[in-house]
Amino acid sequence: MKVSIIIPSSLTPRKHQASNPEEKLIRAVNSALNQDYEDIDVIVIADACHKTEEIIESFREFPLQERLFLDVITTKQPPFSGSVRNAGIEASTGDIICYLDADDYLGSDHVSTIVKHFKGEWVWFNDMTLVKDKFVERECQLKLGFCGTSNIAHLRSMKARWLAVNKYGYDDWNFIQELKKECPDGARIETPSYIVCHIPFKRGYDV
């Protein structure tokens, strides 16, 4: 099965933004390209952000660049707008879709773990944080504030789309509700390697 990894990116300065956003976008893209599962594409959605376009073009000289695609939204979207991820879904070619925030990154076996354990139409899983340079598994629960972009993967054939909520946490939660409406029985699977490196509004967590 082919997997599409969707990375929304807006590097325009804003409140509660991660530090060094350009460096973290490069880190995120590198981690997505260097998966040990070969049948993937990586789709970066530039949210009216020319700097994102420049960074993605700089990857054209690197190995595995054939996995990397850029889509551009020309009108700036509000923070946490679902329309950016929806553009990624429309541009994707994978059987399975997963997501990566531009300030986080993936371990090399993230996609292969999802594919190995995928069942039904969508799955959810724990993620990881970094505490004193050690990975700590963070439990996901299917309730508001405890499950987000970092915790889900779904079939591209599903009709669910992100809503125009524009509020941190609620965009993720509302999309999960759309998945549940279409298929109530999402499966919890073994934890893959999604490393959360920045949590807006949580002071001091930005690695």
mmCIF file with all atom_site columns, C-alpha atoms in Angstrom:
data_model
loop_
_atom_site.group_PDB
_atom_site.id
_atom_site.type_symbol
_atom_site.label_atom_id
_atom_site.label_alt_id
_atom_site.label_comp_id
_atom_site.label_asym_id
_atom_site.label_entity_id
_atom_site.label_seq_id
_atom_site.pdbx_PDB_ins_code
_atom_site.Cartn_x
_atom_site.Cartn_y
_atom_site.Cartn_z
_atom_site.occupancy
_atom_site.B_iso_or_equiv
_atom_site.pdbx_formal_charge
_atom_site.auth_seq_id
_atom_site.auth_comp_id
_atom_site.auth_asym_id
_atom_site.auth_atom_id
_atom_site.pdbx_PDB_model_num
ATOM 1   C CA . MET A 1 1   ? 0.000   0.000  0.000  1.00 0.00 ? 1   MET A CA 1
ATOM 2   C CA . LYS A 1 2   ? 1.215   3.469  -0.829 1.00 0.00 ? 2   LYS A CA 1
ATOM 3   C CA . VAL A 1 3   ? 1.257   6.078  1.945  1.00 0.00 ? 3   VAL A CA 1
ATOM 4   C CA . SER A 1 4   ? 1.009   9.857  1.603  1.00 0.00 ? 4   SER A CA 1
ATOM 5   C CA . ILE A 1 5   ? 2.488   12.043 4.349  1.00 0.00 ? 5   ILE A CA 1
ATOM 6   C CA . ILE A 1 6   ? 0.899   15.503 4.420  1.00 0.00 ? 6   ILE A CA 1
ATOM 7   C CA . ILE A 1 7   ? 2.870   18.408 5.920  1.00 0.00 ? 7   ILE A CA 1
ATOM 8   C CA . PRO A 1 8   ? 1.135   21.822 6.130  1.00 0.00 ? 8   PRO A CA 1
ATOM 9   C CA . SER A 1 9   ? 3.590   24.712 6.344  1.00 0.00 ? 9   SER A CA 1
ATOM 10  C CA . SER A 1 10  ? 3.282   28.406 7.101  1.00 0.00 ? 10  SER A CA 1
ATOM 11  C CA . LEU A 1 11  ? 6.491   30.075 8.255  1.00 0.00 ? 11  LEU A CA 1
ATOM 12  C CA . THR A 1 12  ? 4.913   33.517 8.660  1.00 0.00 ? 12  THR A CA 1
ATOM 13  C CA . PRO A 1 13  ? 5.587   34.686 12.232 1.00 0.00 ? 13  PRO A CA 1
ATOM 14  C CA . ARG A 1 14  ? 2.594   34.212 14.537 1.00 0.00 ? 14  ARG A CA 1
ATOM 15  C CA . LYS A 1 15  ? 1.773   33.825 18.214 1.00 0.00 ? 15  LYS A CA 1
ATOM 16  C CA . HIS A 1 16  ? 2.725   30.529 19.846 1.00 0.00 ? 16  HIS A CA 1
ATOM 17  C CA . GLN A 1 17  ? 4.888   29.512 16.875 1.00 0.00 ? 17  GLN A CA 1
ATOM 18  C CA . ALA A 1 18  ? 7.719   27.026 17.389 1.00 0.00 ? 18  ALA A CA 1
ATOM 19  C CA . SER A 1 19  ? 11.233  28.431 17.530 1.00 0.00 ? 19  SER A CA 1
ATOM 20  C CA . ASN A 1 20  ? 13.415  28.168 14.405 1.00 0.00 ? 20  ASN A CA 1
ATOM 21  C CA . PRO A 1 21  ? 10.487  27.187 12.165 1.00 0.00 ? 21  PRO A CA 1
ATOM 22  C CA . GLU A 1 22  ? 12.542  26.990 8.964  1.00 0.00 ? 22  GLU A CA 1
ATOM 23  C CA . GLU A 1 23  ? 15.034  24.554 10.507 1.00 0.00 ? 23  GLU A CA 1
ATOM 24  C CA . LYS A 1 24  ? 12.184  22.467 11.892 1.00 0.00 ? 24  LYS A CA 1
ATOM 25  C CA . LEU A 1 25  ? 10.456  22.279 8.516  1.00 0.00 ? 25  LEU A CA 1
ATOM 26  C CA . ILE A 1 26  ? 13.700  20.945 7.027  1.00 0.00 ? 26  ILE A CA 1
ATOM 27  C CA . ARG A 1 27  ? 13.929  18.416 9.875  1.00 0.00 ? 27  ARG A CA 1
ATOM 28  C CA . ALA A 1 28  ? 10.319  17.316 9.329  1.00 0.00 ? 28  ALA A CA 1
ATOM 29  C CA . VAL A 1 29  ? 10.742  16.871 5.574  1.00 0.00 ? 29  VAL A CA 1
ATOM 30  C CA . ASN A 1 30  ? 13.989  14.946 5.999  1.00 0.00 ? 30  ASN A CA 1
ATOM 31  C CA . SER A 1 31  ? 12.341  12.595 8.491  1.00 0.00 ? 31  SER A CA 1
ATOM 32  C CA . ALA A 1 32  ? 9.431   11.978 6.135  1.00 0.00 ? 32  ALA A CA 1
ATOM 33  C CA . LEU A 1 33  ? 11.655  11.340 3.116  1.00 0.00 ? 33  LEU A CA 1
ATOM 34  C CA . ASN A 1 34  ? 13.890  8.935  5.009  1.00 0.00 ? 34  ASN A CA 1
ATOM 35  C CA . GLN A 1 35  ? 11.254  6.386  5.967  1.00 0.00 ? 35  GLN A CA 1
ATOM 36  C CA . ASP A 1 36  ? 12.280  2.737  5.756  1.00 0.00 ? 36  ASP A CA 1
ATOM 37  C CA . TYR A 1 37  ? 9.022   2.090  3.884  1.00 0.00 ? 37  TYR A CA 1
ATOM 38  C CA . GLU A 1 38  ? 9.632   2.875  0.224  1.00 0.00 ? 38  GLU A CA 1
ATOM 39  C CA . ASP A 1 39  ? 6.176   3.345  -1.311 1.00 0.00 ? 39  ASP A CA 1
ATOM 40  C CA . ILE A 1 40  ? 5.447   6.863  -0.056 1.00 0.00 ? 40  ILE A CA 1
ATOM 41  C CA . ASP A 1 41  ? 4.998   10.401 -1.220 1.00 0.00 ? 41  ASP A CA 1
ATOM 42  C CA . VAL A 1 42  ? 5.542   13.484 0.918  1.00 0.00 ? 42  VAL A CA 1
ATOM 43  C CA . ILE A 1 43  ? 3.233   16.400 0.174  1.00 0.00 ? 43  ILE A CA 1
ATOM 44  C CA . VAL A 1 44  ? 4.128   19.797 1.626  1.00 0.00 ? 44  VAL A CA 1
ATOM 45  C CA . ILE A 1 45  ? 1.319   22.346 1.468  1.00 0.00 ? 45  ILE A CA 1
ATOM 46  C CA . ALA A 1 46  ? 2.692   25.896 1.390  1.00 0.00 ? 46  ALA A CA 1
ATOM 47  C CA . ASP A 1 47  ? 0.075   28.099 3.019  1.00 0.00 ? 47  ASP A CA 1
ATOM 48  C CA . ALA A 1 48  ? 0.750   31.267 0.983  1.00 0.00 ? 48  ALA A CA 1
ATOM 49  C CA . CYS A 1 49  ? 4.360   30.962 2.141  1.00 0.00 ? 49  CYS A CA 1
ATOM 50  C CA . HIS A 1 50  ? 7.115   31.667 -0.364 1.00 0.00 ? 50  HIS A CA 1
ATOM 51  C CA . LYS A 1 51  ? 9.802   30.649 2.124  1.00 0.00 ? 51  LYS A CA 1
ATOM 52  C CA . THR A 1 52  ? 8.264   27.169 2.309  1.00 0.00 ? 52  THR A CA 1
ATOM 53  C CA . GLU A 1 53  ? 8.418   26.993 -1.490 1.00 0.00 ? 53  GLU A CA 1
ATOM 54  C CA . GLU A 1 54  ? 12.098  27.978 -1.440 1.00 0.00 ? 54  GLU A CA 1
ATOM 55  C CA . ILE A 1 55  ? 12.961  25.366 1.189  1.00 0.00 ? 55  ILE A CA 1
ATOM 56  C CA . ILE A 1 56  ? 11.189  22.573 -0.673 1.00 0.00 ? 56  ILE A CA 1
ATOM 57  C CA . GLU A 1 57  ? 12.880  23.535 -3.937 1.00 0.00 ? 57  GLU A CA 1
ATOM 58  C CA . SER A 1 58  ? 16.251  23.248 -2.160 1.00 0.00 ? 58  SER A CA 1
ATOM 59  C CA . PHE A 1 59  ? 15.557  19.525 -1.691 1.00 0.00 ? 59  PHE A CA 1
ATOM 60  C CA . ARG A 1 60  ? 15.607  18.947 -5.462 1.00 0.00 ? 60  ARG A CA 1
ATOM 61  C CA . GLU A 1 61  ? 19.347  18.263 -5.340 1.00 0.00 ? 61  GLU A CA 1
ATOM 62  C CA . PHE A 1 62  ? 19.047  15.589 -2.649 1.00 0.00 ? 62  PHE A CA 1
ATOM 63  C CA . PRO A 1 63  ? 18.492  11.824 -2.799 1.00 0.00 ? 63  PRO A CA 1
ATOM 64  C CA . LEU A 1 64  ? 14.873  10.666 -2.455 1.00 0.00 ? 64  LEU A CA 1
ATOM 65  C CA . GLN A 1 65  ? 13.641  13.988 -3.841 1.00 0.00 ? 65  GLN A CA 1
ATOM 66  C CA . GLU A 1 66  ? 11.368  12.074 -6.221 1.00 0.00 ? 66  GLU A CA 1
ATOM 67  C CA . ARG A 1 67  ? 9.201   11.318 -3.171 1.00 0.00 ? 67  ARG A CA 1
ATOM 68  C CA . LEU A 1 68  ? 8.629   15.018 -2.477 1.00 0.00 ? 68  LEU A CA 1
ATOM 69  C CA . PHE A 1 69  ? 5.811   17.154 -3.859 1.00 0.00 ? 69  PHE A CA 1
ATOM 70  C CA . LEU A 1 70  ? 4.803   20.765 -3.245 1.00 0.00 ? 70  LEU A CA 1
ATOM 71  C CA . ASP A 1 71  ? 1.299   22.184 -3.388 1.00 0.00 ? 71  ASP A CA 1
ATOM 72  C CA . VAL A 1 72  ? 0.649   25.902 -2.910 1.00 0.00 ? 72  VAL A CA 1
ATOM 73  C CA . ILE A 1 73  ? -2.355  27.700 -1.453 1.00 0.00 ? 73  ILE A CA 1
ATOM 74  C CA . THR A 1 74  ? -2.091  31.286 -2.685 1.00 0.00 ? 74  THR A CA 1
ATOM 75  C CA . THR A 1 75  ? -4.455  32.851 -0.113 1.00 0.00 ? 75  THR A CA 1
ATOM 76  C CA . LYS A 1 76  ? -3.232  32.795 3.474  1.00 0.00 ? 76  LYS A CA 1
ATOM 77  C CA . GLN A 1 77  ? -5.440  30.623 5.675  1.00 0.00 ? 77  GLN A CA 1
ATOM 78  C CA . PRO A 1 78  ? -6.230  31.232 9.375  1.00 0.00 ? 78  PRO A CA 1
ATOM 79  C CA . PRO A 1 79  ? -4.131  29.287 11.910 1.00 0.00 ? 79  PRO A CA 1
ATOM 80  C CA . PHE A 1 80  ? -5.251  25.657 12.284 1.00 0.00 ? 80  PHE A CA 1
ATOM 81  C CA . SER A 1 81  ? -7.421  25.929 9.163  1.00 0.00 ? 81  SER A CA 1
ATOM 82  C CA . GLY A 1 82  ? -8.592  22.560 7.882  1.00 0.00 ? 82  GLY A CA 1
ATOM 83  C CA . SER A 1 83  ? -8.455  23.736 4.273  1.00 0.00 ? 83  SER A CA 1
ATOM 84  C CA . VAL A 1 84  ? -4.662  23.327 4.205  1.00 0.00 ? 84  VAL A CA 1
ATOM 85  C CA . ARG A 1 85  ? -4.805  19.628 5.086  1.00 0.00 ? 85  ARG A CA 1
ATOM 86  C CA . ASN A 1 86  ? -7.758  19.176 2.740  1.00 0.00 ? 86  ASN A CA 1
ATOM 87  C CA . ALA A 1 87  ? -5.546  20.458 -0.082 1.00 0.00 ? 87  ALA A CA 1
ATOM 88  C CA . GLY A 1 88  ? -3.049  17.785 0.902  1.00 0.00 ? 88  GLY A CA 1
ATOM 89  C CA . ILE A 1 89  ? -5.703  15.076 0.728  1.00 0.00 ? 89  ILE A CA 1
ATOM 90  C CA . GLU A 1 90  ? -6.714  16.212 -2.756 1.00 0.00 ? 90  GLU A CA 1
ATOM 91  C CA . ALA A 1 91  ? -3.085  16.222 -3.918 1.00 0.00 ? 91  ALA A CA 1
ATOM 92  C CA . SER A 1 92  ? -2.248  12.840 -2.396 1.00 0.00 ? 92  SER A CA 1
ATOM 93  C CA . THR A 1 93  ? -1.879  9.576  -4.315 1.00 0.00 ? 93  THR A CA 1
ATOM 94  C CA . GLY A 1 94  ? -1.447  7.139  -1.427 1.00 0.00 ? 94  GLY A CA 1
ATOM 95  C CA . ASP A 1 95  ? -3.872  4.488  -0.252 1.00 0.00 ? 95  ASP A CA 1
ATOM 96  C CA . ILE A 1 96  ? -3.257  5.617  3.339  1.00 0.00 ? 96  ILE A CA 1
ATOM 97  C CA . ILE A 1 97  ? -2.869  9.206  4.536  1.00 0.00 ? 97  ILE A CA 1
ATOM 98  C CA . CYS A 1 98  ? -0.992  10.291 7.636  1.00 0.00 ? 98  CYS A CA 1
ATOM 99  C CA . TYR A 1 99  ? -0.021  13.743 8.825  1.00 0.00 ? 99  TYR A CA 1
ATOM 100 C CA . LEU A 1 100 ? 3.088   15.492 10.089 1.00 0.00 ? 100 LEU A CA 1
ATOM 101 C CA . ASP A 1 101 ? 3.205   18.974 11.593 1.00 0.00 ? 101 ASP A CA 1
ATOM 102 C CA . ALA A 1 102 ? 6.098   21.056 10.285 1.00 0.00 ? 102 ALA A CA 1
ATOM 103 C CA . ASP A 1 103 ? 7.589   21.469 13.781 1.00 0.00 ? 103 ASP A CA 1
ATOM 104 C CA . ASP A 1 104 ? 7.557   17.726 14.604 1.00 0.00 ? 104 ASP A CA 1
ATOM 105 C CA . TYR A 1 105 ? 9.362   14.779 13.030 1.00 0.00 ? 105 TYR A CA 1
ATOM 106 C CA . LEU A 1 106 ? 9.067   11.046 12.396 1.00 0.00 ? 106 LEU A CA 1
ATOM 107 C CA . GLY A 1 107 ? 11.238  8.099  13.304 1.00 0.00 ? 107 GLY A CA 1
ATOM 108 C CA . SER A 1 108 ? 12.314  6.049  10.293 1.00 0.00 ? 108 SER A CA 1
ATOM 109 C CA . ASP A 1 109 ? 9.831   3.233  11.015 1.00 0.00 ? 109 ASP A CA 1
ATOM 110 C CA . HIS A 1 110 ? 6.750   5.421  11.464 1.00 0.00 ? 110 HIS A CA 1
ATOM 111 C CA . VAL A 1 111 ? 5.101   4.567  8.147  1.00 0.00 ? 111 VAL A CA 1
ATOM 112 C CA . SER A 1 112 ? 6.123   0.902  8.139  1.00 0.00 ? 112 SER A CA 1
ATOM 113 C CA . THR A 1 113 ? 4.587   0.468  11.600 1.00 0.00 ? 113 THR A CA 1
ATOM 114 C CA . ILE A 1 114 ? 1.312   2.025  10.452 1.00 0.00 ? 114 ILE A CA 1
ATOM 115 C CA . VAL A 1 115 ? 1.165   -0.144 7.326  1.00 0.00 ? 115 VAL A CA 1
ATOM 116 C CA . LYS A 1 116 ? 1.994   -3.315 9.256  1.00 0.00 ? 116 LYS A CA 1
ATOM 117 C CA . HIS A 1 117 ? -0.838  -2.809 11.743 1.00 0.00 ? 117 HIS A CA 1
ATOM 118 C CA . PHE A 1 118 ? -3.367  -0.889 9.657  1.00 0.00 ? 118 PHE A CA 1
ATOM 119 C CA . LYS A 1 119 ? -6.890  -2.323 9.755  1.00 0.00 ? 119 LYS A CA 1
ATOM 120 C CA . GLY A 1 120 ? -10.303 -1.097 8.721  1.00 0.00 ? 120 GLY A CA 1
ATOM 121 C CA . GLU A 1 121 ? -10.621 2.442  7.367  1.00 0.00 ? 121 GLU A CA 1
ATOM 122 C CA . TRP A 1 122 ? -8.768  4.502  9.970  1.00 0.00 ? 122 TRP A CA 1
ATOM 123 C CA . VAL A 1 123 ? -6.471  3.943  12.917 1.00 0.00 ? 123 VAL A CA 1
ATOM 124 C CA . TRP A 1 124 ? -5.269  5.872  15.945 1.00 0.00 ? 124 TRP A CA 1
ATOM 125 C CA . PHE A 1 125 ? -2.207  5.493  18.122 1.00 0.00 ? 125 PHE A CA 1
ATOM 126 C CA . ASN A 1 126 ? 0.000   7.000  20.802 1.00 0.00 ? 126 ASN A CA 1
ATOM 127 C CA . ASP A 1 127 ? 2.794   9.420  19.972 1.00 0.00 ? 127 ASP A CA 1
ATOM 128 C CA . MET A 1 128 ? 6.054   10.400 21.685 1.00 0.00 ? 128 MET A CA 1
ATOM 129 C CA . THR A 1 129 ? 7.577   13.455 23.323 1.00 0.00 ? 129 THR A CA 1
ATOM 130 C CA . LEU A 1 130 ? 11.186  14.222 24.217 1.00 0.00 ? 130 LEU A CA 1
ATOM 131 C CA . VAL A 1 131 ? 11.994  14.621 27.897 1.00 0.00 ? 131 VAL A CA 1
ATOM 132 C CA . LYS A 1 132 ? 15.646  15.179 28.778 1.00 0.00 ? 132 LYS A CA 1
ATOM 133 C CA . ASP A 1 133 ? 16.674  13.670 25.420 1.00 0.00 ? 133 ASP A CA 1
ATOM 134 C CA . LYS A 1 134 ? 14.632  10.522 26.017 1.00 0.00 ? 134 LYS A CA 1
ATOM 135 C CA . PHE A 1 135 ? 11.534  9.434  24.109 1.00 0.00 ? 135 PHE A CA 1
ATOM 136 C CA . VAL A 1 136 ? 8.463   9.219  26.332 1.00 0.00 ? 136 VAL A CA 1
ATOM 137 C CA . GLU A 1 137 ? 5.308   7.612  24.991 1.00 0.00 ? 137 GLU A CA 1
ATOM 138 C CA . ARG A 1 138 ? 2.266   9.863  25.306 1.00 0.00 ? 138 ARG A CA 1
ATOM 139 C CA . GLU A 1 139 ? -1.096  8.153  25.620 1.00 0.00 ? 139 GLU A CA 1
ATOM 140 C CA . CYS A 1 140 ? -3.758  9.013  23.083 1.00 0.00 ? 140 CYS A CA 1
ATOM 141 C CA . GLN A 1 141 ? -7.427  8.935  24.084 1.00 0.00 ? 141 GLN A CA 1
ATOM 142 C CA . LEU A 1 142 ? -10.357 9.510  21.754 1.00 0.00 ? 142 LEU A CA 1
ATOM 143 C CA . LYS A 1 143 ? -11.539 12.682 23.432 1.00 0.00 ? 143 LYS A CA 1
ATOM 144 C CA . LEU A 1 144 ? -11.011 16.393 22.975 1.00 0.00 ? 144 LEU A CA 1
ATOM 145 C CA . GLY A 1 145 ? -7.476  17.483 23.831 1.00 0.00 ? 145 GLY A CA 1
ATOM 146 C CA . PHE A 1 146 ? -6.030  13.971 23.942 1.00 0.00 ? 146 PHE A CA 1
ATOM 147 C CA . CYS A 1 147 ? -5.976  12.969 20.266 1.00 0.00 ? 147 CYS A CA 1
ATOM 148 C CA . GLY A 1 148 ? -4.799  14.995 17.297 1.00 0.00 ? 148 GLY A CA 1
ATOM 149 C CA . THR A 1 149 ? -3.011  15.112 13.976 1.00 0.00 ? 149 THR A CA 1
ATOM 150 C CA . SER A 1 150 ? -0.101  13.130 15.359 1.00 0.00 ? 150 SER A CA 1
ATOM 151 C CA . ASN A 1 151 ? -2.366  10.229 16.337 1.00 0.00 ? 151 ASN A CA 1
ATOM 152 C CA . ILE A 1 152 ? -4.295  9.247  13.210 1.00 0.00 ? 152 ILE A CA 1
ATOM 153 C CA . ALA A 1 153 ? -4.010  7.693  9.756  1.00 0.00 ? 153 ALA A CA 1
ATOM 154 C CA . HIS A 1 154 ? -6.836  6.910  7.365  1.00 0.00 ? 154 HIS A CA 1
ATOM 155 C CA . LEU A 1 155 ? -7.658  5.596  3.918  1.00 0.00 ? 155 LEU A CA 1
ATOM 156 C CA . ARG A 1 156 ? -7.624  8.237  1.201  1.00 0.00 ? 156 ARG A CA 1
ATOM 157 C CA . SER A 1 157 ? -10.904 6.777  -0.055 1.00 0.00 ? 157 SER A CA 1
ATOM 158 C CA . MET A 1 158 ? -12.736 8.052  3.024  1.00 0.00 ? 158 MET A CA 1
ATOM 159 C CA . LYS A 1 159 ? -14.946 11.089 2.386  1.00 0.00 ? 159 LYS A CA 1
ATOM 160 C CA . ALA A 1 160 ? -14.153 12.833 5.682  1.00 0.00 ? 160 ALA A CA 1
ATOM 161 C CA . ARG A 1 161 ? -12.598 16.281 5.346  1.00 0.00 ? 161 ARG A CA 1
ATOM 162 C CA . TRP A 1 162 ? -11.170 18.841 7.760  1.00 0.00 ? 162 TRP A CA 1
ATOM 163 C CA . LEU A 1 163 ? -13.624 21.543 8.822  1.00 0.00 ? 163 LEU A CA 1
ATOM 164 C CA . ALA A 1 164 ? -13.057 25.291 9.035  1.00 0.00 ? 164 ALA A CA 1
ATOM 165 C CA . VAL A 1 165 ? -12.753 25.377 12.815 1.00 0.00 ? 165 VAL A CA 1
ATOM 166 C CA . ASN A 1 166 ? -9.589  27.539 13.033 1.00 0.00 ? 166 ASN A CA 1
ATOM 167 C CA . LYS A 1 167 ? -9.004  26.763 16.705 1.00 0.00 ? 167 LYS A CA 1
ATOM 168 C CA . TYR A 1 168 ? -6.122  24.722 18.071 1.00 0.00 ? 168 TYR A CA 1
ATOM 169 C CA . GLY A 1 169 ? -7.152  21.218 19.092 1.00 0.00 ? 169 GLY A CA 1
ATOM 170 C CA . TYR A 1 170 ? -10.702 21.564 17.813 1.00 0.00 ? 170 TYR A CA 1
ATOM 171 C CA . ASP A 1 171 ? -9.629  21.210 14.171 1.00 0.00 ? 171 ASP A CA 1
ATOM 172 C CA . ASP A 1 172 ? -8.130  17.789 14.919 1.00 0.00 ? 172 ASP A CA 1
ATOM 173 C CA . TRP A 1 173 ? -11.012 16.713 17.117 1.00 0.00 ? 173 TRP A CA 1
ATOM 174 C CA . ASN A 1 174 ? -13.684 17.697 14.608 1.00 0.00 ? 174 ASN A CA 1
ATOM 175 C CA . PHE A 1 175 ? -11.896 15.789 11.856 1.00 0.00 ? 175 PHE A CA 1
ATOM 176 C CA . ILE A 1 176 ? -11.775 12.698 14.071 1.00 0.00 ? 176 ILE A CA 1
ATOM 177 C CA . GLN A 1 177 ? -15.522 13.081 14.576 1.00 0.00 ? 177 GLN A CA 1
ATOM 178 C CA . GLU A 1 178 ? -15.938 13.113 10.791 1.00 0.00 ? 178 GLU A CA 1
ATOM 179 C CA . LEU A 1 179 ? -13.925 9.889  10.564 1.00 0.00 ? 179 LEU A CA 1
ATOM 180 C CA . LYS A 1 180 ? -16.093 8.311  13.274 1.00 0.00 ? 180 LYS A CA 1
ATOM 181 C CA . LYS A 1 181 ? -19.309 9.314  11.505 1.00 0.00 ? 181 LYS A CA 1
ATOM 182 C CA . GLU A 1 182 ? -18.130 7.526  8.385  1.00 0.00 ? 182 GLU A CA 1
ATOM 183 C CA . CYS A 1 183 ? -16.613 4.554  10.190 1.00 0.00 ? 183 CYS A CA 1
ATOM 184 C CA . PRO A 1 184 ? -17.337 4.324  13.943 1.00 0.00 ? 184 PRO A CA 1
ATOM 185 C CA . ASP A 1 185 ? -14.783 1.591  14.556 1.00 0.00 ? 185 ASP A CA 1
ATOM 186 C CA . GLY A 1 186 ? -11.341 3.133  14.223 1.00 0.00 ? 186 GLY A CA 1
ATOM 187 C CA . ALA A 1 187 ? -8.698  0.679  15.396 1.00 0.00 ? 187 ALA A CA 1
ATOM 188 C CA . ARG A 1 188 ? -6.062  1.447  17.998 1.00 0.00 ? 188 ARG A CA 1
ATOM 189 C CA . ILE A 1 189 ? -2.686  0.134  16.821 1.00 0.00 ? 189 ILE A CA 1
ATOM 190 C CA . GLU A 1 190 ? 0.876   -0.249 18.063 1.00 0.00 ? 190 GLU A CA 1
ATOM 191 C CA . THR A 1 191 ? 2.682   3.047  18.617 1.00 0.00 ? 191 THR A CA 1
ATOM 192 C CA . PRO A 1 192 ? 4.620   4.232  15.556 1.00 0.00 ? 192 PRO A CA 1
ATOM 193 C CA . SER A 1 193 ? 7.367   6.859  15.732 1.00 0.00 ? 193 SER A CA 1
ATOM 194 C CA . TYR A 1 194 ? 5.765   10.291 15.685 1.00 0.00 ? 194 TYR A CA 1
ATOM 195 C CA . ILE A 1 195 ? 7.789   12.709 17.848 1.00 0.00 ? 195 ILE A CA 1
ATOM 196 C CA . VAL A 1 196 ? 5.874   15.757 19.061 1.00 0.00 ? 196 VAL A CA 1
ATOM 197 C CA . CYS A 1 197 ? 8.337   18.630 19.447 1.00 0.00 ? 197 CYS A CA 1
ATOM 198 C CA . HIS A 1 198 ? 6.129   21.649 20.030 1.00 0.00 ? 198 HIS A CA 1
ATOM 199 C CA . ILE A 1 199 ? 2.808   22.074 21.795 1.00 0.00 ? 199 ILE A CA 1
ATOM 200 C CA . PRO A 1 200 ? 1.266   25.549 21.366 1.00 0.00 ? 200 PRO A CA 1
ATOM 201 C CA . PHE A 1 201 ? 0.178   27.191 24.609 1.00 0.00 ? 201 PHE A CA 1
ATOM 202 C CA . LYS A 1 202 ? 2.304   24.762 26.650 1.00 0.00 ? 202 LYS A CA 1
ATOM 203 C CA . ARG A 1 203 ? 5.142   26.927 27.879 1.00 0.00 ? 203 ARG A CA 1
ATOM 204 C CA . GLY A 1 204 ? 8.615   25.461 27.674 1.00 0.00 ? 204 GLY A CA 1
ATOM 205 C CA . TYR A 1 205 ? 7.891   22.534 25.341 1.00 0.00 ? 205 TYR A CA 1
ATOM 206 C CA . ASP A 1 206 ? 9.674   23.392 22.101 1.00 0.00 ? 206 ASP A CA 1
ATOM 207 C CA . VAL A 1 207 ? 12.484  21.039 21.063 1.00 0.00 ? 207 VAL A CA 1
#
